[in-house]
Amino acid sequence: MDETKFNPAGPFGFPKADVADHPAEPAHARPEYLERGEIEKKGYHVEEIGSGSGFYWVTNSFYDAAFVRTGQGVIAIDAPPNLGEFMLSAIEEVTDEPVTHAIYSHWHSDHIGAAAMYGPDVKIISHQITHDLLKRWPDPLRPLPTETFTDEATLDVGGVKLELSYKGENHCPGNIFIYAPEQKALAAIDIVSPGWSVFFHCDASENITGWIDAHDQILDYDFDVIVGGHQTRYGTREDVLAHREYVHDIVDHSWDVLREELGNELMAEAGPLNRWTWAENQFNHMANLVTHRTLTKDTSTGQKWNERLGGASNMTKYHAWTIMESLRLHRGHDDYQRRGPEQPKFIW
């Protein structure tokens, strides 16, 4: 086998996506800083956001983070290794204040894997679960938090307050909401990618039910801007409402497909000695139906999802598969196989 080819697994692997099959990202997903080539010139973009002063968003157009200038030091929110020391460059561009505090949104390395760059004297705040997971799997680039909480906490530095809340497992255990009430700015990482469909499989989330619910938890906040952790721009309440609608479309279509009892024909086609072939065909078939119904419906604006969310044509099939499987496992079955002479049912 020639493993120099893009897809060395042949029929057993994933096919290569064809760029020609997918629409270009919507114009609203390409903000002005991208058009002027700022990322290519200096590696990052920093922008003050929110209705008050001192809260900044930093991005390299794929990962983003935030920081707050307090007058007595900077509070950094996350440290994505993909952004790395450009985070420090962004801070130095707008203030001479040192970083005195860092907040971990959650324990995943792609969002805090450069936290060691803040130095050994920085106070690090996280949820207790995040601390425990990092202690279990030590990483010198993700120093252990020095302060933890379980439900709610307020960080007050120089009179600048950040409210930290844990509302239960969503993207992962210990993933928190970070809210600046004065600026009406919220950091809620790996729930919504403003203007985009999120990454594969609901952003690789571990509790899909909690991840779906997190959209409503976000909307309970009085915020003007939201930092989502990924892609090209910060978001607004309208972005969260749009993504919530998208996710609930997938949920609704998944319930419909699960209840259509589509399994027996595909099972007969594969034969009794090819159970995993049948299972692959069955679940992929159902996910394809959910994907088709989601992407072909008219949304609340009259547009299709490909027009409203960048990457929806690529990612919806992965979200459909994951959400459908979560509903099947976590939300309960409608029935079970009964004894008797009837033909066995397909019980999803």
mmCIF file of C-alpha atoms in Angstrom:
data_model
loop_
_atom_site.group_PDB
_atom_site.id
_atom_site.type_symbol
_atom_site.label_atom_id
_atom_site.label_comp_id
_atom_site.label_asym_id
_atom_site.label_seq_id
_atom_site.Cartn_x
_atom_site.Cartn_y
_atom_site.Cartn_z
ATOM 1 C CA MET A 1 0.000 0.000 0.000
ATOM 2 C CA ASP A 2 1.293 3.433 -0.964
ATOM 3 C CA GLU A 3 0.950 5.466 2.217
ATOM 4 C CA THR A 4 2.176 8.623 0.526
ATOM 5 C CA LYS A 5 -1.307 9.109 -0.863
ATOM 6 C CA PHE A 6 -3.768 11.346 0.938
ATOM 7 C CA ASN A 7 -6.072 8.463 1.868
ATOM 8 C CA PRO A 8 -3.917 5.345 2.415
ATOM 9 C CA ALA A 9 -6.739 3.480 4.196
ATOM 10 C CA GLY A 10 -8.593 2.968 0.926
ATOM 11 C CA PRO A 11 -12.211 1.857 1.357
ATOM 12 C CA PHE A 12 -11.718 1.565 5.122
ATOM 13 C CA GLY A 13 -10.825 5.225 5.648
ATOM 14 C CA PHE A 14 -12.419 8.631 5.281
ATOM 15 C CA PRO A 15 -12.856 10.057 1.777
ATOM 16 C CA LYS A 16 -11.186 13.341 0.881
ATOM 17 C CA ALA A 17 -13.497 16.335 0.844
ATOM 18 C CA ASP A 18 -13.691 18.191 -2.460
ATOM 19 C CA VAL A 19 -13.493 21.954 -2.047
ATOM 20 C CA ALA A 20 -15.729 22.340 -5.089
ATOM 21 C CA ASP A 21 -18.551 20.559 -3.268
ATOM 22 C CA HIS A 22 -18.725 23.150 -0.491
ATOM 23 C CA PRO A 23 -19.864 26.775 -0.586
ATOM 24 C CA ALA A 24 -17.489 29.532 0.390
ATOM 25 C CA GLU A 25 -17.778 30.824 3.938
ATOM 26 C CA PRO A 26 -20.405 33.575 4.353
ATOM 27 C CA ALA A 27 -19.173 37.143 4.095
ATOM 28 C CA HIS A 28 -20.012 37.813 7.747
ATOM 29 C CA ALA A 29 -17.490 35.130 8.732
ATOM 30 C CA ARG A 30 -14.638 37.157 7.201
ATOM 31 C CA PRO A 31 -14.244 40.312 9.304
ATOM 32 C CA GLU A 32 -12.263 43.319 8.164
ATOM 33 C CA TYR A 33 -9.020 42.415 9.964
ATOM 34 C CA LEU A 34 -8.783 39.293 7.795
ATOM 35 C CA GLU A 35 -9.358 41.250 4.600
ATOM 36 C CA ARG A 36 -6.477 43.611 5.388
ATOM 37 C CA GLY A 37 -4.098 40.699 6.047
ATOM 38 C CA GLU A 38 -3.418 41.475 9.700
ATOM 39 C CA ILE A 39 -2.879 37.832 10.689
ATOM 40 C CA GLU A 40 -0.298 37.354 7.943
ATOM 41 C CA LYS A 41 1.493 40.554 8.946
ATOM 42 C CA LYS A 42 1.760 40.131 12.722
ATOM 43 C CA GLY A 43 0.241 36.777 13.641
ATOM 44 C CA TYR A 44 -2.723 37.976 15.675
ATOM 45 C CA HIS A 45 -5.508 40.509 16.003
ATOM 46 C CA VAL A 46 -6.445 42.223 19.299
ATOM 47 C CA GLU A 47 -9.599 44.263 19.797
ATOM 48 C CA GLU A 48 -11.283 45.916 22.763
ATOM 49 C CA ILE A 49 -14.848 44.629 23.026
ATOM 50 C CA GLY A 50 -17.825 45.024 25.323
ATOM 51 C CA SER A 51 -19.749 48.057 26.511
ATOM 52 C CA GLY A 52 -17.092 49.020 29.068
ATOM 53 C CA SER A 53 -13.340 49.447 28.636
ATOM 54 C CA GLY A 54 -10.551 47.033 29.372
ATOM 55 C CA PHE A 55 -11.869 43.713 28.002
ATOM 56 C CA TYR A 56 -9.926 42.492 24.953
ATOM 57 C CA TRP A 57 -10.385 39.707 22.444
ATOM 58 C CA VAL A 58 -7.328 38.077 20.825
ATOM 59 C CA THR A 59 -7.445 35.805 17.779
ATOM 60 C CA ASN A 60 -5.322 34.266 15.053
ATOM 61 C CA SER A 61 -8.569 33.574 13.122
ATOM 62 C CA PHE A 62 -8.743 29.947 14.275
ATOM 63 C CA TYR A 63 -8.251 30.074 18.057
ATOM 64 C CA ASP A 64 -9.158 32.948 20.305
ATOM 65 C CA ALA A 65 -8.844 34.001 23.936
ATOM 66 C CA ALA A 66 -9.345 37.140 26.011
ATOM 67 C CA PHE A 67 -7.801 39.331 28.677
ATOM 68 C CA VAL A 68 -8.894 42.124 30.986
ATOM 69 C CA ARG A 69 -6.874 45.192 31.938
ATOM 70 C CA THR A 70 -7.610 46.090 35.586
ATOM 71 C CA GLY A 71 -5.168 48.868 36.515
ATOM 72 C CA GLN A 72 -3.484 46.455 38.926
ATOM 73 C CA GLY A 73 -2.523 43.773 36.431
ATOM 74 C CA VAL A 74 -3.946 41.794 33.545
ATOM 75 C CA ILE A 75 -6.316 38.846 33.912
ATOM 76 C CA ALA A 76 -5.719 36.418 31.047
ATOM 77 C CA ILE A 77 -8.486 34.060 29.969
ATOM 78 C CA ASP A 78 -6.952 30.901 28.492
ATOM 79 C CA ALA A 79 -3.685 30.405 26.615
ATOM 80 C CA PRO A 80 -4.160 28.488 23.354
ATOM 81 C CA PRO A 81 -0.833 27.038 22.136
ATOM 82 C CA ASN A 82 -1.919 27.772 18.568
ATOM 83 C CA LEU A 83 -1.949 31.455 19.566
ATOM 84 C CA GLY A 84 0.939 31.063 22.011
ATOM 85 C CA GLU A 85 3.169 34.063 22.728
ATOM 86 C CA PHE A 86 1.162 36.205 20.336
ATOM 87 C CA MET A 87 -1.183 36.407 23.324
ATOM 88 C CA LEU A 88 1.618 38.183 25.183
ATOM 89 C CA SER A 89 2.223 40.418 22.157
ATOM 90 C CA ALA A 90 -1.436 41.378 22.143
ATOM 91 C CA ILE A 91 -1.343 42.272 25.844
ATOM 92 C CA GLU A 92 1.850 44.295 25.429
ATOM 93 C CA GLU A 93 0.298 46.152 22.501
ATOM 94 C CA VAL A 94 -2.357 47.758 24.733
ATOM 95 C CA THR A 95 -0.892 47.895 28.263
ATOM 96 C CA ASP A 96 2.286 47.839 30.337
ATOM 97 C CA GLU A 97 0.493 45.945 33.116
ATOM 98 C CA PRO A 98 1.889 42.487 33.873
ATOM 99 C CA VAL A 99 -0.238 39.366 33.793
ATOM 100 C CA THR A 100 -1.124 38.698 37.434
ATOM 101 C CA HIS A 101 -3.998 36.229 37.028
ATOM 102 C CA ALA A 102 -4.997 33.571 34.520
ATOM 103 C CA ILE A 103 -8.319 31.767 34.273
ATOM 104 C CA TYR A 104 -8.619 28.314 32.753
ATOM 105 C CA SER A 105 -11.954 27.870 30.972
ATOM 106 C CA HIS A 106 -11.397 24.097 30.980
ATOM 107 C CA TRP A 107 -8.562 21.620 31.023
ATOM 108 C CA HIS A 108 -8.126 20.896 27.307
ATOM 109 C CA SER A 109 -4.625 21.524 26.034
ATOM 110 C CA ASP A 110 -5.747 23.256 22.847
ATOM 111 C CA HIS A 111 -7.067 26.148 24.974
ATOM 112 C CA ILE A 112 -4.602 26.356 27.883
ATOM 113 C CA GLY A 113 -1.555 24.494 26.567
ATOM 114 C CA ALA A 114 0.637 27.622 26.595
ATOM 115 C CA ALA A 115 -0.269 28.794 30.115
ATOM 116 C CA ALA A 116 3.300 28.295 31.381
ATOM 117 C CA MET A 117 4.283 31.396 29.370
ATOM 118 C CA TYR A 118 2.537 33.592 31.958
ATOM 119 C CA GLY A 119 5.301 32.732 34.437
ATOM 120 C CA PRO A 120 5.521 31.057 37.845
ATOM 121 C CA ASP A 121 4.071 33.913 39.910
ATOM 122 C CA VAL A 122 0.705 34.177 38.175
ATOM 123 C CA LYS A 123 -2.367 33.130 40.142
ATOM 124 C CA ILE A 124 -4.321 30.547 38.171
ATOM 125 C CA ILE A 125 -8.040 30.064 38.784
ATOM 126 C CA SER A 126 -10.143 27.134 37.552
ATOM 127 C CA HIS A 127 -12.909 24.786 38.492
ATOM 128 C CA GLN A 128 -11.932 22.054 40.943
ATOM 129 C CA ILE A 129 -12.524 19.393 38.289
ATOM 130 C CA THR A 130 -10.031 21.101 35.982
ATOM 131 C CA HIS A 131 -7.459 21.081 38.781
ATOM 132 C CA ASP A 132 -8.079 17.394 39.467
ATOM 133 C CA LEU A 133 -7.777 16.394 35.815
ATOM 134 C CA LEU A 134 -4.530 18.320 35.378
ATOM 135 C CA LYS A 135 -3.167 16.782 38.558
ATOM 136 C CA ARG A 136 -4.023 13.320 37.257
ATOM 137 C CA TRP A 137 -2.341 13.981 33.880
ATOM 138 C CA PRO A 138 0.432 16.518 34.619
ATOM 139 C CA ASP A 139 1.644 18.834 31.905
ATOM 140 C CA PRO A 140 4.400 21.379 32.574
ATOM 141 C CA LEU A 141 2.866 23.709 29.974
ATOM 142 C CA ARG A 142 -0.427 23.683 31.901
ATOM 143 C CA PRO A 143 0.571 24.554 35.478
ATOM 144 C CA LEU A 144 -1.798 23.425 38.205
ATOM 145 C CA PRO A 145 -4.363 26.041 39.248
ATOM 146 C CA THR A 146 -3.594 27.799 42.502
ATOM 147 C CA GLU A 147 -7.224 28.646 43.311
ATOM 148 C CA THR A 148 -10.365 26.597 42.578
ATOM 149 C CA PHE A 149 -14.113 26.746 43.062
ATOM 150 C CA THR A 150 -17.049 24.357 42.617
ATOM 151 C CA ASP A 151 -20.182 26.353 41.731
ATOM 152 C CA GLU A 152 -19.720 30.137 41.694
ATOM 153 C CA ALA A 153 -16.827 32.508 42.325
ATOM 154 C CA THR A 154 -16.021 36.175 41.762
ATOM 155 C CA LEU A 155 -12.528 37.353 40.886
ATOM 156 C CA ASP A 156 -12.024 41.004 41.856
ATOM 157 C CA VAL A 157 -8.777 42.692 40.818
ATOM 158 C CA GLY A 158 -8.598 46.458 41.299
ATOM 159 C CA GLY A 159 -12.385 46.667 41.360
ATOM 160 C CA VAL A 160 -12.716 44.850 38.008
ATOM 161 C CA LYS A 161 -14.896 41.818 38.543
ATOM 162 C CA LEU A 162 -15.255 38.558 36.664
ATOM 163 C CA GLU A 163 -18.011 36.135 37.640
ATOM 164 C CA LEU A 164 -17.092 32.471 37.237
ATOM 165 C CA SER A 165 -19.862 29.888 37.050
ATOM 166 C CA TYR A 166 -20.081 26.138 36.625
ATOM 167 C CA LYS A 167 -23.467 24.895 35.476
ATOM 168 C CA GLY A 168 -22.558 21.255 35.016
ATOM 169 C CA GLU A 169 -20.681 19.237 32.437
ATOM 170 C CA ASN A 170 -21.134 20.379 28.840
ATOM 171 C CA HIS A 171 -18.210 20.441 26.423
ATOM 172 C CA CYS A 172 -16.235 18.678 29.130
ATOM 173 C CA PRO A 173 -16.265 18.340 32.920
ATOM 174 C CA GLY A 174 -15.204 21.589 34.570
ATOM 175 C CA ASN A 175 -15.886 23.889 31.594
ATOM 176 C CA ILE A 176 -16.928 27.243 33.080
ATOM 177 C CA PHE A 177 -18.590 30.481 32.033
ATOM 178 C CA ILE A 178 -16.554 33.657 32.586
ATOM 179 C CA TYR A 179 -18.641 36.838 32.698
ATOM 180 C CA ALA A 180 -17.586 40.487 32.927
ATOM 181 C CA PRO A 181 -20.791 42.239 34.075
ATOM 182 C CA GLU A 182 -19.549 45.802 33.625
ATOM 183 C CA GLN A 183 -18.451 45.176 30.052
ATOM 184 C CA LYS A 184 -21.313 42.744 29.337
ATOM 185 C CA ALA A 185 -18.756 40.340 27.889
ATOM 186 C CA LEU A 186 -18.902 36.561 28.236
ATOM 187 C CA ALA A 187 -16.348 33.840 27.558
ATOM 188 C CA ALA A 188 -18.041 30.486 26.959
ATOM 189 C CA ILE A 189 -15.551 28.219 25.249
ATOM 190 C CA ASP A 190 -16.339 25.423 22.786
ATOM 191 C CA ILE A 191 -20.109 25.875 22.776
ATOM 192 C CA VAL A 192 -20.630 28.346 19.919
ATOM 193 C CA SER A 193 -18.208 29.418 17.182
ATOM 194 C CA PRO A 194 -19.738 32.770 16.169
ATOM 195 C CA GLY A 195 -20.820 32.785 12.537
ATOM 196 C CA TRP A 196 -19.775 29.167 12.062
ATOM 197 C CA SER A 197 -20.860 25.635 12.652
ATOM 198 C CA VAL A 198 -18.646 24.339 15.444
ATOM 199 C CA PHE A 199 -15.882 21.779 14.912
ATOM 200 C CA PHE A 200 -16.411 18.037 14.412
ATOM 201 C CA HIS A 201 -18.895 16.196 16.638
ATOM 202 C CA CYS A 202 -20.263 19.226 18.516
ATOM 203 C CA ASP A 203 -16.736 20.498 19.085
ATOM 204 C CA ALA A 204 -15.632 17.097 20.411
ATOM 205 C CA SER A 205 -17.908 17.599 23.405
ATOM 206 C CA GLU A 206 -18.188 14.926 26.052
ATOM 207 C CA ASN A 207 -21.718 15.557 27.295
ATOM 208 C CA ILE A 208 -23.912 16.346 24.300
ATOM 209 C CA THR A 209 -27.039 16.852 26.379
ATOM 210 C CA GLY A 210 -25.179 19.354 28.547
ATOM 211 C CA TRP A 211 -23.651 20.999 25.464
ATOM 212 C CA ILE A 212 -27.091 21.501 23.926
ATOM 213 C CA ASP A 213 -28.424 22.946 27.202
ATOM 214 C CA ALA A 214 -25.425 25.300 27.440
ATOM 215 C CA HIS A 215 -26.881 27.427 24.626
ATOM 216 C CA ASP A 216 -29.817 28.336 26.881
ATOM 217 C CA GLN A 217 -27.490 28.889 29.838
ATOM 218 C CA ILE A 218 -25.488 31.359 27.754
ATOM 219 C CA LEU A 219 -28.647 33.198 26.780
ATOM 220 C CA ASP A 220 -29.516 33.653 30.461
ATOM 221 C CA TYR A 221 -26.615 36.142 30.671
ATOM 222 C CA ASP A 222 -26.974 39.833 29.877
ATOM 223 C CA PHE A 223 -24.134 40.053 27.358
ATOM 224 C CA ASP A 224 -23.306 42.116 24.301
ATOM 225 C CA VAL A 225 -20.310 40.082 23.124
ATOM 226 C CA ILE A 226 -19.197 36.485 23.514
ATOM 227 C CA VAL A 227 -15.792 34.840 23.068
ATOM 228 C CA GLY A 228 -16.315 31.291 21.838
ATOM 229 C CA GLY A 229 -12.756 29.980 21.563
ATOM 230 C CA HIS A 230 -12.695 29.412 17.809
ATOM 231 C CA GLN A 231 -12.801 30.856 14.356
ATOM 232 C CA THR A 232 -12.766 34.283 12.859
ATOM 233 C CA ARG A 233 -14.719 36.644 15.110
ATOM 234 C CA TYR A 234 -16.291 37.281 18.480
ATOM 235 C CA GLY A 235 -20.033 36.870 18.697
ATOM 236 C CA THR A 236 -23.281 38.511 19.709
ATOM 237 C CA ARG A 237 -26.533 37.279 21.198
ATOM 238 C CA GLU A 238 -27.814 36.843 17.632
ATOM 239 C CA ASP A 239 -24.962 34.422 16.912
ATOM 240 C CA VAL A 240 -25.903 32.284 19.916
ATOM 241 C CA LEU A 241 -29.579 32.313 18.926
ATOM 242 C CA ALA A 242 -28.646 31.258 15.393
ATOM 243 C CA HIS A 243 -26.471 28.390 16.575
ATOM 244 C CA ARG A 244 -29.106 27.284 19.064
ATOM 245 C CA GLU A 245 -31.641 27.146 16.217
ATOM 246 C CA TYR A 246 -29.198 25.119 14.111
ATOM 247 C CA VAL A 247 -28.545 22.637 16.904
ATOM 248 C CA HIS A 248 -32.240 22.238 17.687
ATOM 249 C CA ASP A 249 -32.974 21.627 14.009
ATOM 250 C CA ILE A 250 -30.506 18.725 14.168
ATOM 251 C CA VAL A 251 -32.107 17.493 17.408
ATOM 252 C CA ASP A 252 -35.622 17.617 15.947
ATOM 253 C CA HIS A 253 -34.652 15.852 12.715
ATOM 254 C CA SER A 254 -32.719 13.241 14.719
ATOM 255 C CA TRP A 255 -35.802 12.395 16.775
ATOM 256 C CA ASP A 256 -37.850 12.069 13.582
ATOM 257 C CA VAL A 257 -35.344 9.755 11.921
ATOM 258 C CA LEU A 258 -34.842 7.614 15.010
ATOM 259 C CA ARG A 259 -38.591 7.016 15.152
ATOM 260 C CA GLU A 260 -38.934 6.020 11.504
ATOM 261 C CA GLU A 261 -37.697 2.424 12.126
ATOM 262 C CA LEU A 262 -35.383 2.257 9.130
ATOM 263 C CA GLY A 263 -33.218 -0.640 10.249
ATOM 264 C CA ASN A 264 -34.709 -3.925 9.064
ATOM 265 C CA GLU A 265 -34.170 -3.404 5.332
ATOM 266 C CA LEU A 266 -30.513 -2.481 5.777
ATOM 267 C CA MET A 267 -30.016 -5.404 8.158
ATOM 268 C CA ALA A 268 -31.369 -7.830 5.557
ATOM 269 C CA GLU A 269 -29.146 -6.299 2.883
ATOM 270 C CA ALA A 270 -25.951 -6.785 4.944
ATOM 271 C CA GLY A 271 -26.805 -10.279 6.166
ATOM 272 C CA PRO A 272 -26.482 -11.780 9.651
ATOM 273 C CA LEU A 273 -22.718 -12.326 9.409
ATOM 274 C CA ASN A 274 -21.947 -8.671 8.736
ATOM 275 C CA ARG A 275 -23.385 -7.004 11.807
ATOM 276 C CA TRP A 276 -20.968 -4.081 11.918
ATOM 277 C CA THR A 277 -21.450 -3.481 8.177
ATOM 278 C CA TRP A 278 -25.160 -3.239 8.806
ATOM 279 C CA ALA A 279 -24.600 -0.982 11.814
ATOM 280 C CA GLU A 280 -22.308 1.344 9.861
ATOM 281 C CA ASN A 281 -24.779 1.588 7.003
ATOM 282 C CA GLN A 282 -27.715 2.049 9.346
ATOM 283 C CA PHE A 283 -26.265 4.841 11.460
ATOM 284 C CA ASN A 284 -24.662 6.596 8.510
ATOM 285 C CA HIS A 285 -27.944 6.373 6.618
ATOM 286 C CA MET A 286 -29.834 7.954 9.505
ATOM 287 C CA ALA A 287 -27.194 10.666 9.916
ATOM 288 C CA ASN A 288 -27.400 11.391 6.183
ATOM 289 C CA LEU A 289 -31.152 11.853 6.446
ATOM 290 C CA VAL A 290 -30.739 14.247 9.378
ATOM 291 C CA THR A 291 -28.034 16.138 7.475
ATOM 292 C CA HIS A 292 -30.156 16.431 4.332
ATOM 293 C CA ARG A 293 -33.211 17.626 6.209
ATOM 294 C CA THR A 294 -31.193 20.147 8.219
ATOM 295 C CA LEU A 295 -29.343 21.664 5.275
ATOM 296 C CA THR A 296 -32.295 21.788 2.871
ATOM 297 C CA LYS A 297 -34.878 23.398 5.182
ATOM 298 C CA ASP A 298 -35.573 27.115 5.232
ATOM 299 C CA THR A 299 -34.404 28.558 8.543
ATOM 300 C CA SER A 300 -36.087 31.337 10.523
ATOM 301 C CA THR A 301 -34.463 33.982 8.293
ATOM 302 C CA GLY A 302 -35.537 32.293 5.054
ATOM 303 C CA GLN A 303 -31.936 31.278 4.381
ATOM 304 C CA LYS A 304 -30.377 27.825 4.372
ATOM 305 C CA TRP A 305 -27.817 26.945 7.055
ATOM 306 C CA ASN A 306 -25.011 27.004 4.483
ATOM 307 C CA GLU A 307 -25.795 30.699 4.035
ATOM 308 C CA ARG A 308 -25.907 31.469 7.757
ATOM 309 C CA LEU A 309 -23.059 29.382 9.222
ATOM 310 C CA GLY A 310 -19.623 28.900 7.748
ATOM 311 C CA GLY A 311 -18.656 25.240 7.420
ATOM 312 C CA ALA A 312 -22.183 23.888 7.857
ATOM 313 C CA SER A 313 -21.853 21.856 4.659
ATOM 314 C CA ASN A 314 -18.751 20.139 6.075
ATOM 315 C CA MET A 315 -19.651 19.695 9.724
ATOM 316 C CA THR A 316 -23.399 19.024 9.878
ATOM 317 C CA LYS A 317 -23.043 15.311 9.127
ATOM 318 C CA TYR A 318 -20.697 14.898 12.103
ATOM 319 C CA HIS A 319 -23.022 16.819 14.421
ATOM 320 C CA ALA A 320 -26.001 14.826 13.121
ATOM 321 C CA TRP A 321 -24.268 11.524 13.865
ATOM 322 C CA THR A 322 -23.193 12.627 17.340
ATOM 323 C CA ILE A 323 -26.477 14.240 18.380
ATOM 324 C CA MET A 324 -28.508 11.316 17.088
ATOM 325 C CA GLU A 325 -26.334 8.870 19.040
ATOM 326 C CA SER A 326 -26.594 11.044 22.153
ATOM 327 C CA LEU A 327 -30.393 11.106 21.936
ATOM 328 C CA ARG A 328 -30.416 7.342 21.505
ATOM 329 C CA LEU A 329 -28.260 6.745 24.579
ATOM 330 C CA HIS A 330 -29.065 9.622 26.909
ATOM 331 C CA ARG A 331 -32.692 10.578 26.305
ATOM 332 C CA GLY A 332 -34.346 7.166 26.517
ATOM 333 C CA HIS A 333 -36.073 4.827 24.089
ATOM 334 C CA ASP A 334 -39.739 5.090 23.136
ATOM 335 C CA ASP A 335 -40.314 1.344 23.344
ATOM 336 C CA TYR A 336 -38.671 -2.043 23.743
ATOM 337 C CA GLN A 337 -38.984 -5.431 22.024
ATOM 338 C CA ARG A 338 -42.022 -7.365 23.192
ATOM 339 C CA ARG A 339 -42.420 -11.124 23.376
ATOM 340 C CA GLY A 340 -44.786 -12.699 20.922
ATOM 341 C CA PRO A 341 -45.176 -13.833 17.313
ATOM 342 C CA GLU A 342 -44.712 -10.395 15.758
ATOM 343 C CA GLN A 343 -41.737 -9.680 13.509
ATOM 344 C CA PRO A 344 -38.878 -8.232 15.603
ATOM 345 C CA LYS A 345 -38.868 -4.446 15.543
ATOM 346 C CA PHE A 346 -35.901 -2.213 14.913
ATOM 347 C CA ILE A 347 -35.285 -0.736 18.350
ATOM 348 C CA TRP A 348 -32.773 2.078 18.054
#
